[in-house]
Amino acid sequence: MNSQADLPSISGQRILVTGGAGFIGRNIARALVADNEVRILDDLSTGSRSTVPEGATLIEGDIRDDDALDRATADIDIIFHHAALISVEASIRDPERTHDINVTGTVKLLERARDEAARFVFASSAAVYGNPDTVPISEDAPLEPTSPYGLSKLAAERYVRLYADLYDLSAVALRYFNVYGPGQLDGDYSAVISVFVDQAAAGDPITVEGDGSQTRDFVHIDDVVQANLLAARAEQTGVFNVGTGESISILELAETVQDLSDSTPEITHTEARSGDIDRSCARIAKSESSLGFEPSVSIEDGLETILRSAE
Ligand code: NAD
């Protein structure tokens, strides 16, 4: 597993992490705060003040608010843009709000990055691919998002590319697969891990939806932090997958949690969820060769840390 010492080093920079009170952003901020001036812009809509790393400055505000942006981006060197409306279901209920936060919000940040000539690292998502024809999915696979959330991420990463092309902005987009790790709130991406771990910790049966044959590429938060630091230091523009390059079925995941937990919970099956993506797995050759990305946490080790922190 990555230790702070193994992470790509960045020092002496003024850094903004939007969404830095949330799951991924706070882990990026934590990795940087010792050697840099770190600001966090977060409206605390899902994030929490209590998890903001010590030493980072929290600017409580919306990424669409000009005054908050003035404070957050003055003299900034690097922007990690992670604030977003991240719920697929909420995006289907409210596409306009999703567009406003995820697309308009990103354009506002890109403008600030352009003013400051800052390096821009954007948190995109495998949701831009929709239901893939083939796996593993490479960056040039068809882009067919199936939700306003996925479409908003696609539009935002296209803006990132356009700013790089038109204005020579040093900007990159990372397409995360299913990120998991300790301290994650239940959400769309890796909720299944939190659910299984909570069930196992309580000694309850592990409930698998359908036959559990659907596959996912679960990437540990430490590896996502690594990808962000590499992307911030690199000069490349473009989009890069961030996954492990390996997938696991939901049934195998349940069995792994079962094996790792002391209580040996039974596995039961419930009705399949409609509209679920069957298979997902990142091809990471481009991230490996261009960024030097090297996922280091196996699903077994990652689950083990979560199980221990749930006990
Ligand atoms: P999270 O909900 O834990 O963090 C998002 C943060 O953004 C929260 O702290 C929230 O309060 C803040 N926020 C939301 N709207 C805001 C606004 N308008 N202004 C300011 N702050 C706002 O989510 P996360 O899992 O840490 O995701 C971070 C980023 O990574 C998101 O852009 C998400 O789309 C992307 N992503 C996550 C995953 C995953 O598996 N978790 C996968 C693909 C992409």
GROMACS .gro file of C-alpha atoms and ligand atoms in nm:
model
  355
    1MET     CA    1   0.000   0.000   0.000
    2ASN     CA    2   0.121   0.354  -0.067
    3SER     CA    3   0.282   0.534   0.219
    4GLN     CA    4   0.321   0.911   0.209
    5ALA     CA    5   0.688   0.850   0.126
    6ASP     CA    6   0.604   0.655  -0.192
    7LEU     CA    7   0.380   0.926  -0.333
    8PRO     CA    8   0.504   1.157  -0.609
    9SER     CA    9   0.637   1.464  -0.434
   10ILE     CA   10   0.488   1.810  -0.476
   11SER     CA   11   0.609   2.093  -0.256
   12GLY     CA   12   0.599   2.468  -0.217
   13GLN     CA   13   0.282   2.506  -0.426
   14ARG     CA   14  -0.045   2.690  -0.365
   15ILE     CA   15  -0.306   2.423  -0.420
   16LEU     CA   16  -0.686   2.432  -0.440
   17VAL     CA   17  -0.890   2.116  -0.391
   18THR     CA   18  -1.255   2.174  -0.475
   19GLY     CA   19  -1.476   1.920  -0.299
   20GLY     CA   20  -1.189   1.880  -0.053
   21ALA     CA   21  -1.426   1.805   0.234
   22GLY     CA   22  -1.549   1.498   0.043
   23PHE     CA   23  -1.410   1.147   0.018
   24ILE     CA   24  -1.153   1.176  -0.262
   25GLY     CA   25  -1.070   1.546  -0.225
   26ARG     CA   26  -0.989   1.522   0.143
   27ASN     CA   27  -0.744   1.237   0.079
   28ILE     CA   28  -0.568   1.442  -0.190
   29ALA     CA   29  -0.555   1.742   0.045
   30ARG     CA   30  -0.418   1.524   0.325
   31ALA     CA   31  -0.136   1.397   0.103
   32LEU     CA   32  -0.031   1.754   0.014
   33VAL     CA   33  -0.089   1.963   0.323
   34ALA     CA   34   0.249   1.907   0.491
   35ASP     CA   35   0.456   2.054   0.205
   36ASN     CA   36   0.217   2.297   0.035
   37GLU     CA   37  -0.039   2.571   0.102
   38VAL     CA   38  -0.367   2.383   0.059
   39ARG     CA   39  -0.706   2.551   0.021
   40ILE     CA   40  -1.034   2.363   0.007
   41LEU     CA   41  -1.346   2.505  -0.156
   42ASP     CA   42  -1.650   2.305  -0.051
   43ASP     CA   43  -2.013   2.394   0.018
   44LEU     CA   44  -2.038   2.102   0.265
   45SER     CA   45  -2.348   1.973   0.083
   46THR     CA   46  -2.224   1.615   0.128
   47GLY     CA   47  -1.874   1.679   0.265
   48SER     CA   48  -1.799   1.740   0.629
   49ARG     CA   49  -1.599   2.011   0.806
   50SER     CA   50  -1.469   1.756   1.057
   51THR     CA   51  -1.278   1.560   0.791
   52VAL     CA   52  -1.092   1.859   0.647
   53PRO     CA   53  -0.724   1.784   0.710
   54GLU     CA   54  -0.553   1.994   0.973
   55GLY     CA   55  -0.346   2.271   0.817
   56ALA     CA   56  -0.570   2.312   0.512
   57THR     CA   57  -0.781   2.628   0.480
   58LEU     CA   58  -1.150   2.560   0.429
   59ILE     CA   59  -1.336   2.814   0.219
   60GLU     CA   60  -1.700   2.727   0.268
   61GLY     CA   61  -1.880   2.816  -0.052
   62ASP     CA   62  -2.017   2.707  -0.385
   63ILE     CA   63  -1.789   2.658  -0.685
   64ARG     CA   64  -2.031   2.877  -0.883
   65ASP     CA   65  -1.993   3.171  -0.643
   66ASP     CA   66  -1.756   3.440  -0.772
   67ASP     CA   67  -1.657   3.573  -0.430
   68ALA     CA   68  -1.572   3.225  -0.307
   69LEU     CA   69  -1.374   3.164  -0.626
   70ASP     CA   70  -1.183   3.491  -0.578
   71ARG     CA   71  -1.064   3.373  -0.237
   72ALA     CA   72  -1.000   3.016  -0.343
   73THR     CA   73  -0.804   3.078  -0.661
   74ALA     CA   74  -0.592   3.389  -0.592
   75ASP     CA   75  -0.229   3.311  -0.695
   76ILE     CA   76  -0.306   2.940  -0.723
   77ASP     CA   77  -0.060   2.697  -0.887
   78ILE     CA   78  -0.259   2.373  -0.907
   79ILE     CA   79  -0.635   2.305  -0.900
   80PHE     CA   80  -0.773   1.958  -0.828
   81HIS     CA   81  -1.139   1.993  -0.924
   82HIS     CA   82  -1.349   1.735  -0.738
   83ALA     CA   83  -1.662   1.922  -0.625
   84ALA     CA   84  -1.964   1.782  -0.806
   85LEU     CA   85  -2.314   1.654  -0.776
   86ILE     CA   86  -2.216   1.287  -0.780
   87SER     CA   87  -2.544   1.096  -0.742
   88VAL     CA   88  -2.666   0.934  -1.064
   89GLU     CA   89  -3.018   0.911  -0.920
   90ALA     CA   90  -3.020   1.278  -0.816
   91SER     CA   91  -2.897   1.369  -1.165
   92ILE     CA   92  -3.191   1.186  -1.322
   93ARG     CA   93  -3.429   1.374  -1.091
   94ASP     CA   94  -3.264   1.710  -1.159
   95PRO     CA   95  -3.060   1.735  -1.482
   96GLU     CA   96  -3.059   2.115  -1.480
   97ARG     CA   97  -2.897   2.139  -1.137
   98THR     CA   98  -2.652   1.864  -1.237
   99HIS     CA   99  -2.550   2.062  -1.545
  100ASP     CA  100  -2.522   2.381  -1.347
  101ILE     CA  101  -2.289   2.239  -1.081
  102ASN     CA  102  -2.092   1.991  -1.292
  103VAL     CA  103  -2.060   2.176  -1.622
  104THR     CA  104  -2.104   2.547  -1.548
  105GLY     CA  105  -1.910   2.504  -1.223
  106THR     CA  106  -1.622   2.343  -1.412
  107VAL     CA  107  -1.615   2.618  -1.674
  108LYS     CA  108  -1.596   2.879  -1.398
  109LEU     CA  109  -1.298   2.697  -1.247
  110LEU     CA  110  -1.132   2.660  -1.586
  111GLU     CA  111  -1.161   3.039  -1.630
  112ARG     CA  112  -0.983   3.088  -1.299
  113ALA     CA  113  -0.717   2.834  -1.392
  114ARG     CA  114  -0.666   3.025  -1.716
  115ASP     CA  115  -0.632   3.360  -1.531
  116GLU     CA  116  -0.375   3.209  -1.295
  117ALA     CA  117  -0.202   2.978  -1.549
  118ALA     CA  118  -0.262   2.695  -1.301
  119ARG     CA  119  -0.229   2.322  -1.368
  120PHE     CA  120  -0.585   2.179  -1.374
  121VAL     CA  121  -0.669   1.820  -1.277
  122PHE     CA  122  -1.033   1.729  -1.332
  123ALA     CA  123  -1.219   1.439  -1.166
  124SER     CA  124  -1.411   1.274  -1.448
  125SER     CA  125  -1.576   0.934  -1.438
  126ALA     CA  126  -1.612   0.600  -1.613
  127ALA     CA  127  -1.980   0.703  -1.637
  128VAL     CA  128  -1.881   0.880  -1.962
  129TYR     CA  129  -1.859   0.534  -2.128
  130GLY     CA  130  -2.211   0.421  -2.034
  131ASN     CA  131  -2.265   0.047  -2.086
  132PRO     CA  132  -1.947  -0.062  -2.267
  133ASP     CA  133  -1.946  -0.307  -2.562
  134THR     CA  134  -1.611  -0.454  -2.464
  135VAL     CA  135  -1.389  -0.463  -2.158
  136PRO     CA  136  -1.130  -0.358  -2.060
  137ILE     CA  137  -1.238  -0.008  -2.164
  138SER     CA  138  -0.974   0.212  -2.322
  139GLU     CA  139  -0.989   0.591  -2.336
  140ASP     CA  140  -1.091   0.586  -2.703
  141ALA     CA  141  -1.394   0.358  -2.645
  142PRO     CA  142  -1.738   0.495  -2.748
  143LEU     CA  143  -1.874   0.760  -2.511
  144GLU     CA  144  -2.241   0.687  -2.447
  145PRO     CA  145  -2.333   0.814  -2.099
  146THR     CA  146  -2.670   0.692  -1.974
  147SER     CA  147  -2.743   0.959  -1.711
  148PRO     CA  148  -2.729   1.338  -1.680
  149TYR     CA  149  -2.441   1.279  -1.439
  150GLY     CA  150  -2.237   1.088  -1.699
  151LEU     CA  151  -2.321   1.341  -1.968
  152SER     CA  152  -2.223   1.631  -1.741
  153LYS     CA  153  -1.884   1.470  -1.678
  154LEU     CA  154  -1.836   1.422  -2.052
  155ALA     CA  155  -1.927   1.784  -2.127
  156ALA     CA  156  -1.698   1.906  -1.850
  157GLU     CA  157  -1.399   1.700  -1.967
  158ARG     CA  158  -1.455   1.826  -2.323
  159TYR     CA  159  -1.433   2.179  -2.184
  160VAL     CA  160  -1.111   2.078  -2.013
  161ARG     CA  161  -0.974   1.960  -2.348
  162LEU     CA  162  -1.095   2.271  -2.527
  163TYR     CA  163  -0.928   2.500  -2.273
  164ALA     CA  164  -0.606   2.306  -2.326
  165ASP     CA  165  -0.636   2.342  -2.706
  166LEU     CA  166  -0.768   2.699  -2.730
  167TYR     CA  167  -0.593   2.867  -2.441
  168ASP     CA  168  -0.293   2.640  -2.390
  169LEU     CA  169  -0.415   2.558  -2.041
  170SER     CA  170  -0.219   2.281  -1.875
  171ALA     CA  171  -0.516   2.056  -1.798
  172VAL     CA  172  -0.593   1.688  -1.765
  173ALA     CA  173  -0.900   1.474  -1.689
  174LEU     CA  174  -0.892   1.152  -1.489
  175ARG     CA  175  -1.173   0.901  -1.548
  176TYR     CA  176  -1.219   0.723  -1.217
  177PHE     CA  177  -1.372   0.378  -1.207
  178ASN     CA  178  -1.520   0.263  -0.872
  179VAL     CA  179  -1.320   0.435  -0.601
  180TYR     CA  180  -1.339   0.287  -0.251
  181GLY     CA  181  -1.167   0.324   0.082
  182PRO     CA  182  -1.212   0.391   0.452
  183GLY     CA  183  -1.439   0.681   0.541
  184GLN     CA  184  -1.640   0.669   0.220
  185LEU     CA  185  -2.005   0.765   0.252
  186ASP     CA  186  -2.261   0.537   0.093
  187GLY     CA  187  -2.302   0.653  -0.264
  188ASP     CA  188  -2.348   0.527  -0.615
  189TYR     CA  189  -1.995   0.416  -0.685
  190SER     CA  190  -1.872   0.172  -0.430
  191ALA     CA  191  -2.170   0.161  -0.198
  192VAL     CA  192  -2.175  -0.214  -0.240
  193ILE     CA  193  -1.845  -0.238  -0.052
  194SER     CA  194  -1.971  -0.031   0.243
  195VAL     CA  195  -2.295  -0.232   0.246
  196PHE     CA  196  -2.119  -0.570   0.245
  197VAL     CA  197  -1.865  -0.462   0.506
  198ASP     CA  198  -2.137  -0.321   0.735
  199GLN     CA  199  -2.341  -0.640   0.696
  200ALA     CA  200  -2.039  -0.857   0.774
  201ALA     CA  201  -1.935  -0.640   1.072
  202ALA     CA  202  -2.290  -0.669   1.215
  203GLY     CA  203  -2.290  -1.046   1.159
  204ASP     CA  204  -2.582  -1.014   0.913
  205PRO     CA  205  -2.610  -1.203   0.580
  206ILE     CA  206  -2.439  -1.037   0.281
  207THR     CA  207  -2.709  -0.952   0.025
  208VAL     CA  208  -2.610  -0.973  -0.343
  209GLU     CA  209  -2.846  -0.816  -0.597
  210GLY     CA  210  -2.928  -1.067  -0.873
  211ASP     CA  211  -2.680  -1.346  -0.940
  212GLY     CA  212  -2.380  -1.121  -0.867
  213SER     CA  213  -2.219  -1.179  -1.207
  214GLN     CA  214  -2.189  -0.804  -1.279
  215THR     CA  215  -1.823  -0.696  -1.266
  216ARG     CA  216  -1.656  -0.375  -1.148
  217ASP     CA  217  -1.306  -0.231  -1.132
  218PHE     CA  218  -1.270  -0.113  -0.771
  219VAL     CA  219  -0.974   0.120  -0.728
  220HIS     CA  220  -0.844   0.205  -0.382
  221ILE     CA  221  -0.834   0.567  -0.268
  222ASP     CA  222  -0.455   0.552  -0.214
  223ASP     CA  223  -0.410   0.472  -0.584
  224VAL     CA  224  -0.649   0.753  -0.682
  225VAL     CA  225  -0.440   0.997  -0.477
  226GLN     CA  226  -0.129   0.864  -0.650
  227ALA     CA  227  -0.290   0.922  -0.994
  228ASN     CA  228  -0.381   1.281  -0.899
  229LEU     CA  229  -0.032   1.369  -0.781
  230LEU     CA  230   0.124   1.216  -1.092
  231ALA     CA  231  -0.124   1.404  -1.312
  232ALA     CA  232  -0.050   1.731  -1.133
  233ARG     CA  233   0.324   1.694  -1.187
  234ALA     CA  234   0.299   1.576  -1.548
  235GLU     CA  235   0.267   1.806  -1.844
  236GLN     CA  236   0.031   1.588  -2.046
  237THR     CA  237  -0.315   1.697  -2.141
  238GLY     CA  238  -0.597   1.460  -2.235
  239VAL     CA  239  -0.796   1.193  -2.051
  240PHE     CA  240  -0.666   0.901  -1.850
  241ASN     CA  241  -0.843   0.602  -1.697
  242VAL     CA  242  -0.790   0.546  -1.327
  243GLY     CA  243  -0.871   0.191  -1.228
  244THR     CA  244  -0.674  -0.122  -1.148
  245GLY     CA  245  -0.710  -0.289  -1.488
  246GLU     CA  246  -0.872  -0.584  -1.312
  247SER     CA  247  -1.235  -0.649  -1.237
  248ILE     CA  248  -1.414  -0.857  -0.978
  249SER     CA  249  -1.773  -0.983  -0.985
  250ILE     CA  250  -2.007  -0.871  -0.711
  251LEU     CA  251  -2.044  -1.233  -0.600
  252GLU     CA  252  -1.663  -1.271  -0.576
  253LEU     CA  253  -1.657  -0.946  -0.378
  254ALA     CA  254  -1.916  -1.085  -0.136
  255GLU     CA  255  -1.713  -1.406  -0.103
  256THR     CA  256  -1.394  -1.208  -0.036
  257VAL     CA  257  -1.567  -1.005   0.237
  258GLN     CA  258  -1.702  -1.335   0.374
  259ASP     CA  259  -1.352  -1.488   0.381
  260LEU     CA  260  -1.195  -1.183   0.544
  261SER     CA  261  -1.453  -1.133   0.816
  262ASP     CA  262  -1.442  -1.316   1.146
  263SER     CA  263  -1.816  -1.387   1.158
  264THR     CA  264  -1.836  -1.590   0.826
  265PRO     CA  265  -2.172  -1.438   0.724
  266GLU     CA  266  -2.389  -1.626   0.475
  267ILE     CA  267  -2.450  -1.483   0.126
  268THR     CA  268  -2.811  -1.433   0.011
  269HIS     CA  269  -2.949  -1.301  -0.319
  270THR     CA  270  -3.214  -1.032  -0.375
  271GLU     CA  271  -3.383  -0.910  -0.694
  272ALA     CA  272  -3.149  -0.771  -0.962
  273ARG     CA  273  -3.141  -0.393  -1.003
  274SER     CA  274  -3.272  -0.283  -1.342
  275GLY     CA  275  -3.047  -0.075  -1.567
  276ASP     CA  276  -2.728  -0.187  -1.392
  277ILE     CA  277  -2.413  -0.194  -1.608
  278ASP     CA  278  -2.303  -0.559  -1.664
  279ARG     CA  279  -1.929  -0.528  -1.697
  280SER     CA  280  -1.678  -0.259  -1.615
  281CYS     CA  281  -1.301  -0.270  -1.618
  282ALA     CA  282  -1.045  -0.002  -1.704
  283ARG     CA  283  -0.766  -0.043  -1.953
  284ILE     CA  284  -0.488   0.152  -1.784
  285ALA     CA  285  -0.200   0.115  -2.032
  286LYS     CA  286  -0.216   0.486  -2.122
  287SER     CA  287  -0.207   0.603  -1.758
  288GLU     CA  288   0.077   0.361  -1.687
  289SER     CA  289   0.292   0.465  -1.980
  290SER     CA  290   0.216   0.841  -1.985
  291LEU     CA  291   0.172   0.923  -1.617
  292GLY     CA  292   0.369   0.640  -1.456
  293PHE     CA  293   0.053   0.528  -1.275
  294GLU     CA  294   0.095   0.198  -1.094
  295PRO     CA  295  -0.200   0.073  -0.888
  296SER     CA  296  -0.064  -0.086  -0.574
  297VAL     CA  297  -0.354  -0.192  -0.352
  298SER     CA  298  -0.516  -0.531  -0.416
  299ILE     CA  299  -0.887  -0.564  -0.351
  300GLU     CA  300  -0.810  -0.811  -0.069
  301ASP     CA  301  -0.576  -0.566   0.106
  302GLY     CA  302  -0.814  -0.276   0.046
  303LEU     CA  303  -1.111  -0.467   0.187
  304GLU     CA  304  -0.907  -0.577   0.484
  305THR     CA  305  -0.836  -0.213   0.585
  306ILE     CA  306  -1.203  -0.125   0.554
  307LEU     CA  307  -1.317  -0.428   0.751
  308ARG     CA  308  -1.072  -0.347   1.028
  309SER     CA  309  -1.184   0.019   1.038
  310ALA     CA  310  -1.552  -0.094   1.056
  311GLU     CA  311  -1.489  -0.315   1.361
  312NAD     P1  312  -1.805   1.339  -0.234
  312NAD     O1  313  -1.953   1.364  -0.242
  312NAD     O2  314  -1.752   1.270  -0.114
  312NAD     O3  315  -1.728   1.476  -0.253
  312NAD     C1  316  -1.776   1.581  -0.331
  312NAD     C2  317  -1.759   1.709  -0.250
  312NAD     O4  318  -1.803   1.820  -0.330
  312NAD     C3  319  -1.842   1.712  -0.122
  312NAD     O5  320  -1.758   1.746  -0.013
  312NAD     C4  321  -1.947   1.820  -0.147
  312NAD     O6  322  -1.986   1.888  -0.028
  312NAD     C5  323  -1.877   1.908  -0.247
  312NAD     N1  324  -1.967   1.984  -0.336
  312NAD     C6  325  -2.074   1.936  -0.406
  312NAD     N2  326  -2.131   2.036  -0.477
  312NAD     C7  327  -2.057   2.148  -0.452
  312NAD     C8  328  -2.064   2.282  -0.499
  312NAD     N3  329  -2.160   2.322  -0.583
  312NAD     N4  330  -1.972   2.371  -0.454
  312NAD     C9  331  -1.875   2.332  -0.366
  312NAD     N5  332  -1.863   2.206  -0.321
  312NAD    C10  333  -1.953   2.116  -0.364
  312NAD     O7  334  -1.767   1.259  -0.367
  312NAD     P2  335  -1.631   1.183  -0.407
  312NAD     O8  336  -1.662   1.038  -0.413
  312NAD     O9  337  -1.520   1.232  -0.323
  312NAD    O10  338  -1.613   1.235  -0.557
  312NAD    C11  339  -1.520   1.339  -0.591
  312NAD    C12  340  -1.520   1.358  -0.742
  312NAD    O11  341  -1.482   1.235  -0.806
  312NAD    C13  342  -1.655   1.396  -0.802
  312NAD    O12  343  -1.633   1.491  -0.903
  312NAD    C14  344  -1.707   1.266  -0.860
  312NAD    O13  345  -1.795   1.289  -0.969
  312NAD    C15  346  -1.578   1.201  -0.905
  312NAD     N6  347  -1.586   1.054  -0.914
  312NAD    C16  348  -1.595   0.980  -0.800
  312NAD    C17  349  -1.599   0.840  -0.811
  312NAD    C18  350  -1.607   0.751  -0.690
  312NAD    O14  351  -1.599   0.628  -0.706
  312NAD     N7  352  -1.622   0.805  -0.569
  312NAD    C19  353  -1.597   0.780  -0.938
  312NAD    C20  354  -1.590   0.861  -1.052
  312NAD    C21  355  -1.582   0.998  -1.038
   0.00000   0.00000   0.00000
